[in-house]
Amino acid sequence: MKTLIHPARAVALGFLAAIMAGVFLLMLPAARSAGVPAPLTVALFTSVSAVCVTGMAIVDTGSYWSGFGQAVIMFLFQLGGFGLMTAATLLGLMVNRSPRLRTRMMTQTETRLLGLGDISSVAKIVFKVAVLCQLLLFAVLTLRLHWGHGMDWRAAAWNGLFHAASSFNNAGFSTHADGMVRYAGDALVLVPVMLAIVIGGIGFPVLHDLRYRWRDPRHWSLHTKLTLTGSLILLLGGFIAIVALEWNNPHSLGPLSLFGKLLNGMFMSVSARTAGFHTVDIGALTPETWAVHYILMFIGGGSGGTAGGVKVGTIAILALLVIAEAKGHTDTEAFGRRVGASAQRQAITVLVLGSLIVAFGTVILLRLTHFPTDQVIFEVIAAFGSTGLSTGITAELPAAGQLLLAVLMFIGRVGTITLATSLVLGERRMPYRYPEEHPIVG
């Protein structure tokens, strides 16, 4: 009798297989521009960053990789962002309208839904939204790059397609050496990109809920309400903090017009939630703004989407728990619903383990490098949160440091999914309970 692979383990193995395939393809001579070296470290780091939709790079994507290499990178972050198991279910639906339970459970691990009956429906929503959003952004960017930035149609189409896919998948890869800096004053580029980042990162369970219940917010699930409310608070809070801290910084928002400051402030707030694009020099931001980025990158986006981090829902549950405890309430409540005790334990576990991973990663990277602590912390959280932003030290790190970041990217993208699903699927009720006692807290 065949032993079924645990869905969480299957997702991890699927991501690992995609990374190895990416390394093989990127090591091919056709993947690099003529005359550039072919170290295994570069191919491995790039493949991990692409599959884990992080966007960190140790070489310039546009000049180091050939057109074929850039296509490979785009395919990898499409695969990683879209979800390997979601793709598997879609393929199954094309052949058989009733996907097997095992496949549905694997897809459940990636989409983070608890109801197996919703998997096929969510998979269809994922496919429709992903294709429609990327095609619309591709068209908008292509037209704008041609008419507004003087690119010929071929270059505009390729750059538009690459950035559309990178935006929706929250991948952060750009074909430009300066990222999105050249578009800092162009709202017709930045606004559509921001919309794609938010849609891709909000989480497919939320999109599924909105698709069928958008007319009646009262019947939205608690997950949808917490994710949307938390995301709005983080986006607006990050925007206000960044604009206030960088308003007079001559190396970032200082030289821009009022509209430019507001536009780029919002773009930084959106991008810091795991997209990884930048329109200003991240290394020139104030330490206080870096600290704001720590928070936004660590939290990330919604569960079951293309975003990374410990997720908005996790932090929302913990915030509600703190509020309930401060008020002396025995139940954690929101929007007329009670948050289950198991969800609270899972949120605490994800936050604690995520914090420990960041702490250990920071200590190790500090031992391997001579860079200041604040820059190292930024790099570690950006890797773990699948954000890809950098203060400019990624390419200067030793090989061991870059390998550490690759491990953090993999853990950040796959580990939180695996952990959360393992907690859900591994939960069991014990036939006995020990006597209760209350240790002293605080």
PDB file of N, CA, C and O in Angstrom, residues 261-286:
ATOM      1  N   LYS A 261       6.086  62.972  -3.964  1.00  0.00           N
ATOM      2  CA  LYS A 261       6.335  62.469  -2.616  1.00  0.00           C
ATOM      3  C   LYS A 261       5.226  61.526  -2.171  1.00  0.00           C
ATOM      4  O   LYS A 261       5.488  60.447  -1.626  1.00  0.00           O
ATOM      5  N   LEU A 262       3.978  61.928  -2.410  1.00  0.00           N
ATOM      6  CA  LEU A 262       2.852  61.095  -2.010  1.00  0.00           C
ATOM      7  C   LEU A 262       2.816  59.797  -2.815  1.00  0.00           C
ATOM      8  O   LEU A 262       2.580  58.718  -2.254  1.00  0.00           O
ATOM      9  N   LEU A 263       3.056  59.899  -4.119  1.00  0.00           N
ATOM     10  CA  LEU A 263       3.032  58.723  -4.988  1.00  0.00           C
ATOM     11  C   LEU A 263       4.106  57.718  -4.589  1.00  0.00           C
ATOM     12  O   LEU A 263       3.839  56.516  -4.427  1.00  0.00           O
ATOM     13  N   ASN A 264       5.331  58.198  -4.422  1.00  0.00           N
ATOM     14  CA  ASN A 264       6.432  57.293  -4.094  1.00  0.00           C
ATOM     15  C   ASN A 264       6.378  56.811  -2.652  1.00  0.00           C
ATOM     16  O   ASN A 264       6.840  55.706  -2.349  1.00  0.00           O
ATOM     17  N   GLY A 265       5.809  57.622  -1.761  1.00  0.00           N
ATOM     18  CA  GLY A 265       5.602  57.166  -0.394  1.00  0.00           C
ATOM     19  C   GLY A 265       4.646  55.987  -0.346  1.00  0.00           C
ATOM     20  O   GLY A 265       4.884  54.995   0.355  1.00  0.00           O
ATOM     21  N   MET A 266       3.553  56.089  -1.099  1.00  0.00           N
ATOM     22  CA  MET A 266       2.604  54.983  -1.162  1.00  0.00           C
ATOM     23  C   MET A 266       3.224  53.771  -1.853  1.00  0.00           C
ATOM     24  O   MET A 266       3.017  52.625  -1.429  1.00  0.00           O
ATOM     25  N   PHE A 267       4.009  54.005  -2.904  1.00  0.00           N
ATOM     26  CA  PHE A 267       4.641  52.890  -3.607  1.00  0.00           C
ATOM     27  C   PHE A 267       5.590  52.140  -2.676  1.00  0.00           C
ATOM     28  O   PHE A 267       5.634  50.905  -2.679  1.00  0.00           O
ATOM     29  N   MET A 268       6.351  52.868  -1.866  1.00  0.00           N
ATOM     30  CA  MET A 268       7.259  52.212  -0.930  1.00  0.00           C
ATOM     31  C   MET A 268       6.491  51.405   0.100  1.00  0.00           C
ATOM     32  O   MET A 268       6.899  50.297   0.469  1.00  0.00           O
ATOM     33  N   SER A 269       5.374  51.934   0.583  1.00  0.00           N
ATOM     34  CA  SER A 269       4.570  51.219   1.561  1.00  0.00           C
ATOM     35  C   SER A 269       4.001  49.935   0.974  1.00  0.00           C
ATOM     36  O   SER A 269       4.009  48.886   1.611  1.00  0.00           O
ATOM     37  N   VAL A 270       3.516  50.008  -0.267  1.00  0.00           N
ATOM     38  CA  VAL A 270       2.964  48.826  -0.936  1.00  0.00           C
ATOM     39  C   VAL A 270       4.059  47.809  -1.230  1.00  0.00           C
ATOM     40  O   VAL A 270       3.915  46.613  -0.959  1.00  0.00           O
ATOM     41  N   SER A 271       5.167  48.280  -1.769  1.00  0.00           N
ATOM     42  CA  SER A 271       6.243  47.388  -2.180  1.00  0.00           C
ATOM     43  C   SER A 271       6.915  46.701  -1.000  1.00  0.00           C
ATOM     44  O   SER A 271       7.365  45.556  -1.111  1.00  0.00           O
ATOM     45  N   ALA A 272       6.987  47.386   0.132  1.00  0.00           N
ATOM     46  CA  ALA A 272       7.629  46.806   1.315  1.00  0.00           C
ATOM     47  C   ALA A 272       6.852  45.625   1.867  1.00  0.00           C
ATOM     48  O   ALA A 272       7.389  44.852   2.663  1.00  0.00           O
ATOM     49  N   ARG A 273       5.612  45.443   1.414  1.00  0.00           N
ATOM     50  CA  ARG A 273       4.796  44.338   1.915  1.00  0.00           C
ATOM     51  C   ARG A 273       5.144  43.027   1.246  1.00  0.00           C
ATOM     52  O   ARG A 273       4.438  42.054   1.411  1.00  0.00           O
ATOM     53  N   THR A 274       6.227  42.929   0.517  1.00  0.00           N
ATOM     54  CA  THR A 274       6.834  41.730  -0.097  1.00  0.00           C
ATOM     55  C   THR A 274       7.040  41.850  -1.592  1.00  0.00           C
ATOM     56  O   THR A 274       7.538  40.914  -2.209  1.00  0.00           O
ATOM     57  N   ALA A 275       6.714  42.974  -2.229  1.00  0.00           N
ATOM     58  CA  ALA A 275       6.916  43.090  -3.673  1.00  0.00           C
ATOM     59  C   ALA A 275       8.386  43.272  -4.027  1.00  0.00           C
ATOM     60  O   ALA A 275       8.908  42.625  -4.929  1.00  0.00           O
ATOM     61  N   GLY A 276       9.086  44.163  -3.316  1.00  0.00           N
ATOM     62  CA  GLY A 276      10.520  44.307  -3.533  1.00  0.00           C
ATOM     63  C   GLY A 276      10.952  45.301  -4.579  1.00  0.00           C
ATOM     64  O   GLY A 276      12.147  45.449  -4.822  1.00  0.00           O
ATOM     65  N   PHE A 277      10.021  46.007  -5.224  1.00  0.00           N
ATOM     66  CA  PHE A 277      10.407  47.057  -6.168  1.00  0.00           C
ATOM     67  C   PHE A 277      10.825  48.311  -5.396  1.00  0.00           C
ATOM     68  O   PHE A 277      10.376  48.533  -4.272  1.00  0.00           O
ATOM     69  N   HIS A 278      11.642  49.136  -6.025  1.00  0.00           N
ATOM     70  CA  HIS A 278      12.023  50.402  -5.392  1.00  0.00           C
ATOM     71  C   HIS A 278      12.102  51.506  -6.435  1.00  0.00           C
ATOM     72  O   HIS A 278      12.534  51.279  -7.565  1.00  0.00           O
ATOM     73  N   THR A 279      11.667  52.704  -6.038  1.00  0.00           N
ATOM     74  CA  THR A 279      11.746  53.872  -6.912  1.00  0.00           C
ATOM     75  C   THR A 279      12.745  54.888  -6.386  1.00  0.00           C
ATOM     76  O   THR A 279      12.981  55.914  -7.020  1.00  0.00           O
ATOM     77  N   VAL A 280      13.278  54.631  -5.197  1.00  0.00           N
ATOM     78  CA  VAL A 280      14.341  55.465  -4.627  1.00  0.00           C
ATOM     79  C   VAL A 280      15.432  54.530  -4.113  1.00  0.00           C
ATOM     80  O   VAL A 280      15.225  53.323  -3.982  1.00  0.00           O
ATOM     81  N   ASP A 281      16.590  55.100  -3.833  1.00  0.00           N
ATOM     82  CA  ASP A 281      17.705  54.307  -3.322  1.00  0.00           C
ATOM     83  C   ASP A 281      17.403  53.878  -1.890  1.00  0.00           C
ATOM     84  O   ASP A 281      17.370  54.698  -0.978  1.00  0.00           O
ATOM     85  N   ILE A 282      17.179  52.581  -1.683  1.00  0.00           N
ATOM     86  CA  ILE A 282      16.849  52.075  -0.345  1.00  0.00           C
ATOM     87  C   ILE A 282      17.998  52.318   0.626  1.00  0.00           C
ATOM     88  O   ILE A 282      17.786  52.596   1.808  1.00  0.00           O
ATOM     89  N   GLY A 283      19.227  52.238   0.128  1.00  0.00           N
ATOM     90  CA  GLY A 283      20.379  52.454   0.990  1.00  0.00           C
ATOM     91  C   GLY A 283      20.495  53.881   1.504  1.00  0.00           C
ATOM     92  O   GLY A 283      21.214  54.136   2.475  1.00  0.00           O
ATOM     93  N   ALA A 284      19.790  54.824   0.857  1.00  0.00           N
ATOM     94  CA  ALA A 284      19.862  56.233   1.257  1.00  0.00           C
ATOM     95  C   ALA A 284      18.735  56.635   2.200  1.00  0.00           C
ATOM     96  O   ALA A 284      18.667  57.790   2.634  1.00  0.00           O
ATOM     97  N   LEU A 285      17.848  55.705   2.523  1.00  0.00           N
ATOM     98  CA  LEU A 285      16.759  56.022   3.448  1.00  0.00           C
ATOM     99  C   LEU A 285      17.298  56.187   4.861  1.00  0.00           C
ATOM    100  O   LEU A 285      18.371  55.686   5.202  1.00  0.00           O
ATOM    101  N   THR A 286      16.537  56.872   5.690  1.00  0.00           N
ATOM    102  CA  THR A 286      16.957  57.065   7.080  1.00  0.00           C
ATOM    103  C   THR A 286      16.821  55.747   7.855  1.00  0.00           C
ATOM    104  O   THR A 286      16.018  54.875   7.478  1.00  0.00           O
TER     105      THR A 286
END
